[in-house]
Short mmCIF file of C-alpha atoms in Angstrom, two decimals:
data_model
loop_
_atom_site.label_atom_id
_atom_site.label_comp_id
_atom_site.label_asym_id
_atom_site.label_seq_id
_atom_site.Cartn_x
_atom_site.Cartn_y
_atom_site.Cartn_z
CA UNK A 1466 165.03 52.89 111.28
CA UNK A 1467 166.21 56.41 112.07
CA UNK A 1468 164.86 57.67 108.77
CA UNK A 1469 161.44 56.06 109.50
CA UNK A 1470 161.23 57.81 112.90
CA UNK A 1471 162.18 61.14 111.28
CA UNK A 1472 159.49 60.77 108.61
CA UNK A 1473 156.81 59.90 111.23
CA UNK A 1474 157.78 62.91 113.39
CA UNK A 1475 157.72 65.21 110.37
CA UNK A 1476 154.26 63.94 109.33
CA UNK A 1477 152.88 64.60 112.85
CA UNK A 1478 154.21 68.17 112.82
CA UNK A 1479 152.58 68.81 109.46
CA UNK A 1480 149.25 67.49 110.71
CA UNK A 1481 149.44 69.66 113.82
CA UNK A 1482 150.23 72.73 111.70
CA UNK A 1483 147.33 71.97 109.36
CA UNK A 1484 144.98 71.54 112.33
CA UNK A 1485 146.03 74.88 113.80
CA UNK A 1486 145.59 76.59 110.41
CA UNK A 1487 142.15 75.06 109.98
CA UNK A 1488 141.11 76.21 113.46
CA UNK A 1489 142.38 79.75 112.75
CA UNK A 1490 140.53 79.91 109.45
CA UNK A 1491 137.34 78.65 111.06
CA UNK A 1492 137.61 81.23 113.83
CA UNK A 1493 138.30 84.04 111.33
CA UNK A 1494 135.38 82.97 109.12
CA UNK A 1495 133.05 82.79 112.12
CA UNK A 1496 134.14 86.23 113.32
CA UNK A 1497 133.58 87.72 109.86
CA UNK A 1498 130.24 85.97 109.62
CA UNK A 1499 129.12 87.45 112.93
CA UNK A 1500 130.36 90.93 111.95
CA UNK A 1501 128.61 90.99 108.59
CA UNK A 1502 125.46 89.32 109.91
CA UNK A 1503 124.92 92.22 112.30
CA UNK A 1504 122.08 94.52 111.21
CA UNK A 1505 121.27 97.79 112.95
CA UNK A 1506 117.80 98.42 114.38
CA UNK A 1507 115.39 99.14 111.49
CA UNK A 1508 114.46 102.69 110.55
CA UNK A 1509 110.71 103.21 110.69
CA UNK A 1510 108.58 104.92 108.09
CA UNK A 1511 104.90 104.81 107.11
CA UNK A 1512 103.20 103.56 103.95
CA UNK A 1513 99.78 105.02 103.14
CA UNK A 1514 96.98 102.51 102.57
CA UNK A 1515 93.60 104.13 101.97
CA UNK A 1516 93.12 107.00 104.42
CA UNK A 1517 95.39 105.24 106.96
CA UNK A 1518 98.65 103.34 106.69
CA UNK A 1519 101.07 100.77 108.10
CA UNK A 1520 104.52 100.93 109.68
CA UNK A 1521 107.34 99.91 107.33
CA UNK A 1522 110.61 98.84 108.94
CA UNK A 1523 113.57 99.68 106.74
CA UNK A 1524 116.51 97.31 107.29
CA UNK A 1525 119.97 97.75 105.75
CA UNK A 1526 122.74 95.16 105.44
CA UNK A 1527 126.28 95.90 104.18
CA UNK A 1528 128.37 93.04 102.80
CA UNK A 1529 131.52 92.53 100.72
CA UNK A 1530 131.08 92.39 96.99
CA UNK A 1531 130.67 94.69 94.05
CA UNK A 1532 129.22 98.06 95.13
CA UNK A 1533 125.48 98.05 94.48
CA UNK A 1534 122.16 98.99 96.07
CA UNK A 1535 119.54 96.25 96.12
CA UNK A 1536 116.00 97.03 97.34
CA UNK A 1537 113.78 94.10 98.31
CA UNK A 1538 110.35 93.97 99.91
CA UNK A 1539 107.85 94.02 97.02
CA UNK A 1540 108.42 97.59 95.88
CA UNK A 1541 107.16 98.94 92.56
CA UNK A 1542 109.20 100.84 89.96
CA UNK A 1543 109.05 104.10 91.93
CA UNK A 1544 110.57 102.34 94.96
CA UNK A 1545 113.16 100.55 92.85
CA UNK A 1546 114.23 103.84 91.24
CA UNK A 1547 115.01 105.15 94.73
CA UNK A 1548 118.48 103.57 94.29
CA UNK A 1549 119.47 106.29 91.83
CA UNK A 1550 117.90 109.06 93.88
CA UNK A 1551 119.77 107.86 96.98
CA UNK A 1552 123.08 107.53 95.14
CA UNK A 1553 122.80 111.04 93.70
CA UNK A 1554 121.64 112.51 97.03
CA UNK A 1555 124.68 111.09 98.84
CA UNK A 1556 126.98 112.55 96.20
CA UNK A 1557 125.29 115.98 96.15
CA UNK A 1558 125.25 116.14 99.96
CA UNK A 1559 128.96 115.19 100.15
CA UNK A 1560 128.18 112.15 102.28
CA UNK A 1561 130.25 109.01 101.70
CA UNK A 1562 128.21 106.16 100.28
CA UNK A 1563 129.62 102.82 101.58
CA UNK A 1564 131.52 100.94 98.87
CA UNK A 1565 129.74 97.73 99.77
CA UNK A 1566 126.89 95.66 98.52
CA UNK A 1567 123.94 97.46 100.16
CA UNK A 1568 120.80 95.40 100.67
CA UNK A 1569 117.68 97.26 101.84
CA UNK A 1570 114.65 95.32 103.01
CA UNK A 1571 111.23 96.94 103.41
CA UNK A 1572 109.28 94.89 105.93
CA UNK A 1573 106.63 93.53 105.92
CA UNK A 1574 107.90 92.19 102.62
CA UNK A 1575 104.58 90.70 101.48
CA UNK A 1576 102.75 94.05 101.16
CA UNK A 1577 103.14 95.95 97.86
CA UNK A 1578 104.85 99.32 98.25
CA UNK A 1579 104.41 102.13 95.76
CA UNK A 1580 105.53 105.38 97.32
CA UNK A 1581 108.53 107.67 97.02
CA UNK A 1582 108.04 108.70 100.66
CA UNK A 1583 110.27 105.76 101.68
CA UNK A 1584 113.41 107.41 100.21
CA UNK A 1585 114.49 109.26 103.36
CA UNK A 1586 114.11 106.18 105.54
CA UNK A 1587 116.23 104.09 103.15
CA UNK A 1588 118.99 106.71 103.05
CA UNK A 1589 118.94 106.97 106.85
CA UNK A 1590 119.19 103.18 107.19
CA UNK A 1591 122.30 103.17 104.96
CA UNK A 1592 124.01 105.89 106.99
CA UNK A 1593 123.15 104.12 110.24
CA UNK A 1594 124.46 100.75 108.99
CA UNK A 1595 127.72 102.44 107.91
CA UNK A 1596 128.16 103.95 111.38
CA UNK A 1597 127.99 107.51 110.11
CA UNK A 1598 125.91 108.83 113.03
CA UNK A 1599 127.35 109.79 116.41
CA UNK A 1600 123.87 110.04 117.93
CA UNK A 1601 121.70 106.96 118.36
CA UNK A 1602 118.36 107.07 116.58
CA UNK A 1603 115.40 106.65 118.91
CA UNK A 1604 113.15 103.64 118.17
CA UNK A 1605 110.15 105.99 118.44
CA UNK A 1606 111.31 108.09 115.48
CA UNK A 1607 109.89 108.01 111.97
CA UNK A 1608 111.40 109.24 108.69
CA UNK A 1609 109.20 110.41 105.81
CA UNK A 1610 110.23 112.13 102.59
CA UNK A 1611 111.21 111.86 98.95
CA UNK A 1612 114.78 112.63 97.89
CA UNK A 1613 115.79 114.76 94.94
CA UNK A 1614 118.97 114.29 92.92
CA UNK A 1615 120.41 117.41 94.55
CA UNK A 1616 119.94 116.02 98.05
CA UNK A 1617 116.78 118.02 98.76
CA UNK A 1618 113.93 116.48 100.76
CA UNK A 1619 110.67 116.85 98.84
CA UNK A 1620 107.08 116.78 100.14
CA UNK A 1621 104.91 113.67 99.89
CA UNK A 1622 101.23 112.86 99.69
CA UNK A 1623 99.07 112.07 102.71
CA UNK A 1624 101.41 113.33 105.43
CA UNK A 1625 98.57 113.64 107.97
CA UNK A 1626 97.48 110.01 107.57
CA UNK A 1627 101.09 108.87 107.90
CA UNK A 1628 101.60 110.84 111.11
CA UNK A 1629 98.34 109.59 112.61
CA UNK A 1630 99.33 106.00 111.81
CA UNK A 1631 102.77 106.48 113.33
CA UNK A 1632 101.29 108.09 116.44
CA UNK A 1633 98.88 105.17 116.87
CA UNK A 1634 101.88 102.79 116.81
CA UNK A 1635 103.90 104.65 119.42
CA UNK A 1636 106.04 106.95 117.27
CA UNK A 1637 106.36 110.47 118.65
CA UNK A 1638 109.19 112.09 116.65
CA UNK A 1639 109.14 112.54 112.88
CA UNK A 1640 111.72 113.80 110.40
CA UNK A 1641 109.59 115.23 107.57
CA UNK A 1642 109.97 117.52 104.52
CA UNK A 1643 109.71 121.17 105.46
CA UNK A 1644 107.08 121.71 102.76
CA UNK A 1645 104.77 119.28 104.61
CA UNK A 1646 105.09 121.14 107.92
CA UNK A 1647 101.94 123.27 107.58
CA UNK A 1648 99.71 120.20 107.27
CA UNK A 1649 101.68 118.18 109.81
CA UNK A 1650 101.14 120.81 112.51
CA UNK A 1651 97.44 119.89 112.57
CA UNK A 1652 98.26 116.52 114.20
CA UNK A 1653 98.60 117.20 117.95
CA UNK A 1654 101.16 115.79 120.36
CA UNK A 1655 104.11 115.10 118.04
CA UNK A 1656 107.69 116.34 117.76
CA UNK A 1657 108.37 117.39 114.18
CA UNK A 1658 111.82 118.02 112.70
CA UNK A 1659 111.43 119.66 109.27
CA UNK A 1660 114.19 119.05 106.71
CA UNK A 1661 115.13 120.91 103.55
CA UNK A 1662 118.04 118.66 102.56
CA UNK A 1663 119.48 115.28 103.48
CA UNK A 1664 122.64 117.03 104.71
CA UNK A 1665 120.56 118.65 107.48
CA UNK A 1666 119.61 115.18 108.71
CA UNK A 1667 123.24 113.99 108.55
CA UNK A 1668 124.57 117.07 110.36
CA UNK A 1669 121.80 117.01 112.95
CA UNK A 1670 122.34 113.37 113.94
CA UNK A 1671 126.08 114.05 114.13
CA UNK A 1672 125.51 117.07 116.40
CA UNK A 1673 127.16 119.37 113.86
CA UNK A 1674 124.12 121.64 113.70
CA UNK A 1675 121.21 121.66 116.17
CA UNK A 1676 117.94 120.09 115.02
CA UNK A 1677 115.09 122.45 115.87
CA UNK A 1678 112.11 120.36 116.97
CA UNK A 1679 108.60 121.77 116.65
CA UNK A 1680 105.76 120.55 118.86
CA UNK A 1681 102.63 120.06 116.77
CA UNK A 1682 99.08 120.98 117.76
CA UNK A 1683 99.98 124.36 119.25
CA UNK A 1684 98.97 126.28 116.12
CA UNK A 1685 95.26 126.23 115.31
CA UNK A 1686 94.03 127.06 111.83
CA UNK A 1687 90.95 129.23 111.38
CA UNK A 1688 88.12 127.75 109.32
CA UNK A 1689 86.44 129.82 106.63
CA UNK A 1690 83.13 129.58 104.79
CA UNK A 1691 82.86 128.11 101.29
CA UNK A 1692 80.25 130.64 100.22
CA UNK A 1693 81.02 133.46 97.83
CA UNK A 1694 79.18 136.64 96.97
CA UNK A 1695 77.37 135.07 94.00
CA UNK A 1696 75.96 132.05 95.82
CA UNK A 1697 74.25 133.04 99.04
CA UNK A 1698 70.86 131.79 100.10
CA UNK A 1699 69.76 135.29 101.09
CA UNK A 1700 70.34 136.53 97.51
CA UNK A 1701 67.84 134.09 95.99
CA UNK A 1702 64.36 135.50 95.27
CA UNK A 1703 61.37 133.44 96.35
CA UNK A 1704 61.45 129.64 96.81
CA UNK A 1705 60.58 129.67 100.55
CA UNK A 1706 59.83 125.93 100.66
CA UNK A 1707 63.12 124.99 98.99
CA UNK A 1708 65.03 127.30 101.35
CA UNK A 1709 63.35 125.73 104.37
CA UNK A 1710 64.34 122.27 103.09
CA UNK A 1711 67.94 123.45 102.74
CA UNK A 1712 67.86 124.69 106.35
CA UNK A 1713 66.76 121.24 107.52
CA UNK A 1714 69.34 119.51 105.33
CA UNK A 1715 72.13 121.72 106.69
CA UNK A 1716 71.03 121.20 110.31
CA UNK A 1717 70.87 117.40 110.19
CA UNK A 1718 73.14 116.50 107.25
CA UNK A 1719 70.26 115.16 105.14
CA UNK A 1720 70.24 114.36 101.42
CA UNK A 1721 67.95 116.45 99.23
CA UNK A 1722 66.57 116.31 95.68
CA UNK A 1723 65.35 119.48 93.96
CA UNK A 1724 62.91 118.75 91.13
CA UNK A 1725 61.54 121.25 88.65
CA UNK A 1726 61.67 122.69 85.14
CA UNK A 1727 64.77 124.42 83.76
CA UNK A 1728 65.62 127.94 84.84
CA UNK A 1729 63.83 127.90 88.18
CA UNK A 1730 67.01 128.23 90.26
CA UNK A 1731 67.70 124.62 91.30
CA UNK A 1732 71.44 124.87 90.70
CA UNK A 1733 71.59 128.27 92.38
CA UNK A 1734 69.88 126.89 95.48
CA UNK A 1735 72.25 123.93 95.57
CA UNK A 1736 75.36 126.12 95.29
CA UNK A 1737 74.04 128.38 98.07
CA UNK A 1738 73.85 125.52 100.60
CA UNK A 1739 77.48 125.96 101.83
CA UNK A 1740 76.69 129.57 102.80
CA UNK A 1741 74.64 128.38 105.79
CA UNK A 1742 76.85 125.46 106.89
CA UNK A 1743 78.86 125.97 110.11
CA UNK A 1744 82.68 126.28 109.92
CA UNK A 1745 84.88 123.20 110.15
CA UNK A 1746 86.17 121.97 113.49
CA UNK A 1747 89.88 121.20 113.92
CA UNK A 1748 89.23 117.44 113.69
CA UNK A 1749 87.20 117.86 110.50
CA UNK A 1750 89.92 120.07 109.02
CA UNK A 1751 92.44 117.32 109.77
CA UNK A 1752 90.30 114.66 108.06
CA UNK A 1753 89.54 116.69 104.96
CA UNK A 1754 93.09 117.97 104.45
CA UNK A 1755 94.37 114.39 104.64
CA UNK A 1756 91.91 113.13 101.99
CA UNK A 1757 92.61 116.00 99.59
CA UNK A 1758 96.38 115.65 99.96
CA UNK A 1759 96.09 112.06 98.66
CA UNK A 1760 94.79 113.40 95.34
CA UNK A 1761 95.87 117.01 94.91
CA UNK A 1762 99.40 118.33 94.63
CA UNK A 1763 98.77 120.87 97.40
CA UNK A 1764 101.19 119.45 99.93
CA UNK A 1765 101.56 122.78 101.70
CA UNK A 1766 97.94 123.95 101.85
CA UNK A 1767 95.27 123.32 104.47
CA UNK A 1768 91.62 122.78 103.56
CA UNK A 1769 89.93 125.42 105.70
CA UNK A 1770 86.42 125.35 104.17
CA UNK A 1771 83.83 122.63 103.74
CA UNK A 1772 84.27 120.93 100.36
CA UNK A 1773 81.74 121.54 97.61
CA UNK A 1774 82.23 119.00 94.83
CA UNK A 1775 80.20 119.31 91.63
CA UNK A 1776 81.30 116.70 89.05
CA UNK A 1777 79.92 116.90 85.53
CA UNK A 1778 77.44 114.22 84.49
CA UNK A 1779 80.03 112.81 82.05
CA UNK A 1780 82.38 111.96 84.93
CA UNK A 1781 83.73 108.39 84.97
CA UNK A 1782 82.65 105.81 87.51
CA UNK A 1783 86.15 105.57 89.01
CA UNK A 1784 86.40 109.35 89.40
CA UNK A 1785 83.26 109.35 91.55
CA UNK A 1786 83.83 106.19 93.58
CA UNK A 1787 87.64 106.16 93.74
CA UNK A 1788 90.22 103.60 92.68
CA UNK A 1789 92.44 103.56 89.62
CA UNK A 1790 95.79 101.87 89.07
CA UNK A 1791 97.01 103.53 92.27
CA UNK A 1792 94.06 103.67 94.65
CA UNK A 1793 92.90 107.24 95.21
CA UNK A 1794 89.76 108.74 96.80
CA UNK A 1795 86.93 109.69 94.47
CA UNK A 1796 84.52 112.63 94.47
CA UNK A 1797 82.33 111.08 97.16
CA UNK A 1798 85.31 110.99 99.55
CA UNK A 1799 86.59 114.41 98.53
CA UNK A 1800 83.14 115.75 99.51
CA UNK A 1801 83.57 114.31 103.04
CA UNK A 1802 82.16 116.72 105.68
CA UNK A 1803 80.87 118.90 102.85
CA UNK A 1804 78.46 118.84 99.92
CA UNK A 1805 78.34 116.60 96.84
CA UNK A 1806 76.29 118.26 94.10
CA UNK A 1807 74.91 116.18 91.21
CA UNK A 1808 73.33 118.58 88.73
CA UNK A 1809 70.89 116.86 86.36
CA UNK A 1810 70.98 113.70 88.45
CA UNK A 1811 69.27 111.36 85.93
CA UNK A 1812 71.86 112.27 83.27
CA UNK A 1813 74.62 110.50 85.21
CA UNK A 1814 75.53 106.94 84.30
CA UNK A 1815 73.33 104.31 85.89
CA UNK A 1816 76.23 102.45 87.54
CA UNK A 1817 77.57 105.74 88.96
CA UNK A 1818 74.21 106.57 90.52
CA UNK A 1819 73.85 103.06 91.96
CA UNK A 1820 77.36 103.25 93.41
CA UNK A 1821 76.03 105.86 95.85
CA UNK A 1822 73.98 103.24 97.72
CA UNK A 1823 76.62 102.17 100.24
CA UNK A 1824 78.11 105.65 100.94
CA UNK A 1825 74.66 107.19 101.48
CA UNK A 1826 73.85 104.48 104.00
CA UNK A 1827 77.17 103.73 105.72
CA UNK A 1828 78.95 107.10 105.26
CA UNK A 1829 82.06 105.19 104.15
CA UNK A 1830 83.23 103.40 101.02
CA UNK A 1831 85.52 100.45 100.47
CA UNK A 1832 87.30 100.37 97.10
CA UNK A 1833 88.31 96.76 96.45
CA UNK A 1834 90.49 95.67 93.54
CA UNK A 1835 92.20 92.39 92.68
CA UNK A 1836 95.58 93.43 94.10
CA UNK A 1837 94.57 95.87 96.82
CA UNK A 1838 91.71 97.50 98.70
CA UNK A 1839 91.26 100.81 100.50
CA UNK A 1840 88.75 102.27 102.93
CA UNK A 1841 87.75 105.95 102.69
CA UNK A 1842 85.25 108.08 104.63
CA UNK A 1843 82.33 109.48 102.65
CA UNK A 1844 80.08 111.44 105.02
CA UNK A 1845 78.59 114.17 102.84
CA UNK A 1846 75.32 115.94 102.08
CA UNK A 1847 74.05 114.86 98.68
CA UNK A 1848 72.14 117.58 96.87
CA UNK A 1849 70.81 116.61 93.46
CA UNK A 1850 68.64 118.30 90.87
CA UNK A 1851 66.38 116.75 88.27
CA UNK A 1852 63.99 117.79 85.52
CA UNK A 1853 60.60 116.10 85.11
CA UNK A 1854 61.61 114.85 81.65
CA UNK A 1855 64.42 115.23 79.07
CA UNK A 1856 63.07 118.58 77.81
CA UNK A 1857 62.17 119.61 81.35
CA UNK A 1858 58.57 120.81 80.88
CA UNK A 1859 56.48 117.72 81.55
CA UNK A 1860 53.72 118.60 84.01
CA UNK A 1861 54.23 122.38 83.65
CA UNK A 1862 52.37 125.10 81.77
CA UNK A 1863 54.80 124.90 78.87
CA UNK A 1864 54.32 122.17 76.22
CA UNK A 1865 56.39 118.99 76.53
CA UNK A 1866 57.64 117.37 73.29
CA UNK A 1867 59.08 114.21 74.85
CA UNK A 1868 57.64 110.81 73.81
CA UNK A 1869 56.11 108.77 76.62
CA UNK A 1870 58.83 106.10 76.47
CA UNK A 1871 61.56 108.76 76.77
CA UNK A 1872 59.86 110.23 79.85
CA UNK A 1873 59.58 106.78 81.44
CA UNK A 1874 63.19 105.95 80.57
CA UNK A 1875 64.39 109.27 82.00
CA UNK A 1876 62.54 108.82 85.28
CA UNK A 1877 63.64 105.19 85.68
CA UNK A 1878 67.30 106.29 85.86
CA UNK A 1879 66.67 106.85 89.58
CA UNK A 1880 65.99 103.45 91.10
CA UNK A 1881 63.86 102.77 94.17
CA UNK A 1882 66.86 102.12 96.47
CA UNK A 1883 68.39 105.48 95.53
CA UNK A 1884 65.07 107.32 96.01
CA UNK A 1885 64.73 105.58 99.38
CA UNK A 1886 68.05 107.05 100.54
CA UNK A 1887 67.08 110.66 99.82
CA UNK A 1888 65.49 112.41 102.81
CA UNK A 1889 63.99 115.56 101.32
CA UNK A 1890 62.12 115.98 98.01
CA UNK A 1891 61.29 119.53 96.96
CA UNK A 1892 59.49 120.85 93.89
CA UNK A 1893 61.09 124.08 92.72
CA UNK A 1894 58.57 126.27 90.92
CA UNK A 1895 59.02 129.22 88.62
CA UNK A 1896 59.28 132.69 90.16
CA UNK A 1897 57.07 135.46 88.82
CA UNK A 1898 58.97 137.76 86.50
CA UNK A 1899 58.01 140.97 88.28
CA UNK A 1900 59.70 139.73 91.46
CA UNK A 1901 63.06 138.82 89.95
CA UNK A 1902 64.52 142.33 90.15
CA UNK A 1903 63.17 143.11 93.61
CA UNK A 1904 65.49 143.29 96.61
CA UNK A 1905 65.75 140.09 98.69
CA UNK A 1906 63.71 140.02 101.89
CA UNK A 1907 66.69 138.93 103.99
CA UNK A 1908 70.09 140.31 103.10
CA UNK A 1909 72.03 138.29 105.67
CA UNK A 1910 72.29 134.54 106.29
CA UNK A 1911 73.79 134.98 109.77
CA UNK A 1912 70.49 134.45 111.60
CA UNK A 1913 69.74 131.09 110.00
CA UNK A 1914 73.40 130.09 110.19
CA UNK A 1915 73.27 130.69 113.94
CA UNK A 1916 70.15 128.51 114.26
CA UNK A 1917 71.77 125.72 112.23
CA UNK A 1918 74.95 125.91 114.35
CA UNK A 1919 72.80 125.74 117.51
CA UNK A 1920 70.91 122.70 116.14
CA UNK A 1921 74.20 120.94 115.39
CA UNK A 1922 75.42 121.83 118.87
CA UNK A 1923 72.38 120.03 120.32
CA UNK A 1924 73.23 116.95 118.26
CA UNK A 1925 76.88 117.03 119.34
CA UNK A 1926 75.87 117.03 123.00
CA UNK A 1927 73.17 114.42 122.43
CA UNK A 1928 75.43 111.88 120.73
CA UNK A 1929 78.67 112.85 122.50
CA UNK A 1930 80.36 113.21 119.11
CA UNK A 1931 81.36 116.44 117.41
CA UNK A 1932 80.81 115.08 113.91
CA UNK A 1933 77.68 112.90 114.26
CA UNK A 1934 74.44 114.37 112.94
CA UNK A 1935 70.83 113.22 112.87
CA UNK A 1936 71.28 111.72 109.40
CA UNK A 1937 73.73 109.20 110.91
CA UNK A 1938 71.43 108.02 113.70
CA UNK A 1939 71.27 104.27 114.16
CA UNK A 1940 68.06 102.41 115.02
CA UNK A 1941 69.25 102.32 118.62
CA UNK A 1942 69.75 106.10 118.56
CA UNK A 1943 66.26 106.59 117.14
CA UNK A 1944 64.66 104.52 119.91
CA UNK A 1945 66.66 106.41 122.53
CA UNK A 1946 66.56 110.00 121.26
CA UNK A 1947 63.61 110.32 118.86
CA UNK A 1948 61.06 110.91 121.66
CA UNK A 1949 57.94 111.01 119.52
CA UNK A 1950 54.76 112.01 121.28
CA UNK A 1951 51.98 109.35 121.07
CA UNK A 1952 49.97 111.53 118.69
CA UNK A 1953 52.98 112.17 116.45
CA UNK A 1954 53.66 108.42 116.27
CA UNK A 1955 50.03 107.73 115.31
CA UNK A 1956 50.24 110.29 112.48
CA UNK A 1957 53.50 108.76 111.25
CA UNK A 1958 52.10 105.20 111.26
CA UNK A 1959 48.97 106.29 109.39
CA UNK A 1960 50.94 108.23 106.78
CA UNK A 1961 53.43 105.38 106.32
CA UNK A 1962 50.59 103.00 105.48
CA UNK A 1963 48.93 105.39 103.04
CA UNK A 1964 52.18 106.39 101.30
CA UNK A 1965 53.60 102.86 101.28
CA UNK A 1966 56.83 103.88 102.97
CA UNK A 1967 59.55 101.28 103.32
CA UNK A 1968 61.19 100.64 106.69
CA UNK A 1969 64.17 102.75 105.62
CA UNK A 1970 61.94 105.64 104.54
CA UNK A 1971 60.01 105.38 107.82
CA UNK A 1972 63.23 105.79 109.81
CA UNK A 1973 64.41 108.63 107.59
CA UNK A 1974 61.20 110.55 108.22
CA UNK A 1975 61.94 110.33 111.96
CA UNK A 1976 65.50 111.57 111.39
CA UNK A 1977 64.22 114.58 109.42
CA UNK A 1978 61.60 115.29 112.11
CA UNK A 1979 64.36 115.18 114.72
CA UNK A 1980 66.25 117.86 112.77
CA UNK A 1981 63.10 120.00 112.47
CA UNK A 1982 62.65 119.73 116.24
CA UNK A 1983 66.29 120.68 116.82
CA UNK A 1984 65.84 123.82 114.70
CA UNK A 1985 62.91 124.69 117.00
CA UNK A 1986 65.03 123.83 120.07
CA UNK A 1987 62.42 121.24 121.05
CA UNK A 1988 63.28 118.18 123.14
CA UNK A 1989 60.33 116.15 121.82
CA UNK A 1990 59.16 115.51 118.27
CA UNK A 1991 55.66 116.92 117.99
CA UNK A 1992 52.92 116.42 115.42
CA UNK A 1993 54.02 119.60 113.61
CA UNK A 1994 57.53 118.26 113.21
CA UNK A 1995 56.32 114.89 111.87
CA UNK A 1996 53.86 116.61 109.52
CA UNK A 1997 56.58 118.80 108.01
CA UNK A 1998 58.95 115.85 107.61
CA UNK A 1999 56.20 113.88 105.80
CA UNK A 2000 55.66 116.77 103.38
CA UNK A 2001 59.25 116.48 102.19
CA UNK A 2002 58.97 112.70 101.93
CA UNK A 2003 56.23 112.97 99.32
CA UNK A 2004 57.63 112.73 95.81
CA UNK A 2005 56.60 114.96 92.95
CA UNK A 2006 54.26 113.43 90.34
CA UNK A 2007 56.87 113.30 87.53
CA UNK A 2008 59.08 111.01 89.61
CA UNK A 2009 56.25 108.66 90.63
CA UNK A 2010 54.75 108.01 87.18
#
């Protein structure tokens, strides 16, 4: 009996001990689970999409296990390779890399990411998760930059678009590569902290060395002209009608087609157009620099002059429109706020010419692919040249050797919808030989440049927009601001019936007339303005056969 009581007592003590051990283990496991489930506030960075971008929140989680860096969040190979760049940067900067399993998540995880500009944010998230900063990172801070194996912070593409996106989402402080500082200073109202190395970031957030913030927008770049000594409108002999058309095109941002035989100076006239365009505004400089930084490797340079893009007629469709395996702007976007020159327009591929329909009408382009899409601005002046036929002498004094079917085929390369979107048609005629060596009548373009700048100033005040020109008028703008006199409207209606103008061409004649009136500093569009605009609407005989 005594032995039975002893056994029962012993069994109860064992059960109590097991219960206490189980409770202790459960508590310890729960505590560890809570500790390792804790994730610091995400580090914010920006991913470029088109000319804009989205905020990417970089989360880091440290857990027990074999030391490794795992990057999740739908990154491509460039993002995945950041593991090695980060590991080498920590070692070169003499910063301890946590001997844990490091999991980095790039949220939103359903959007593809293909940029090395996320490197700095990922490294910062690791250091924050390991408790290596004495100073708390502000939630309104953004981190942008690519890391080198030596711990250096390298410049990235599209820094202006990234900063504008971050600013729109409430970020006001950015840690950026020092090489990107010149472009970043164009974005006003931000605090910029330029970095040469990752160690500067580590020491700055640990108050070992002071971070020197720079307030952006205080430095203003000075715009320059795109003209050079060889291509100035004042240096061209003769061609008064073509020059007048260029004045109107520059004043209102209109598209123009120069038609004529070879050697008459069409290309020279086209290349001289930038010499009379007004300088860029600060906002335009910001836009253009951002677009060019997405394509070029000039991360440190500002675009201070209006672009003049002149692709060869053998250019690919993607190079003109934009796209590719990694979406990039094309020539029509790189000519934004400038001039796009198509020499020998009918020699370009048919699909490339037709791709101009939407940009010429909407001043923007959307590049859509199966996996992604991007939206780019494309507000440019199209200036194109064309010959009457393949040999160039059809309808001139010189003999033409082209068969009739070749002439028809050549002229049909320009479809009706494309012709409809061109505002000014000018026949460029040959200049008499005895005048070629004479001195130009006007040696300075400053007078006409002043008139064009004044005309654009009228448009800026009229539309309340520094970048909107007459070529971008909507139907509502035309009804409100056209102000045609009754007689001018009668002349326009009569001419439209006789010439068979489409509704689009009808509206474009009014836009051109509005620019002619602005050059004359006239509030109303008179009969003279409408008559001149109709003269440029009439196509040359070779293009209407």
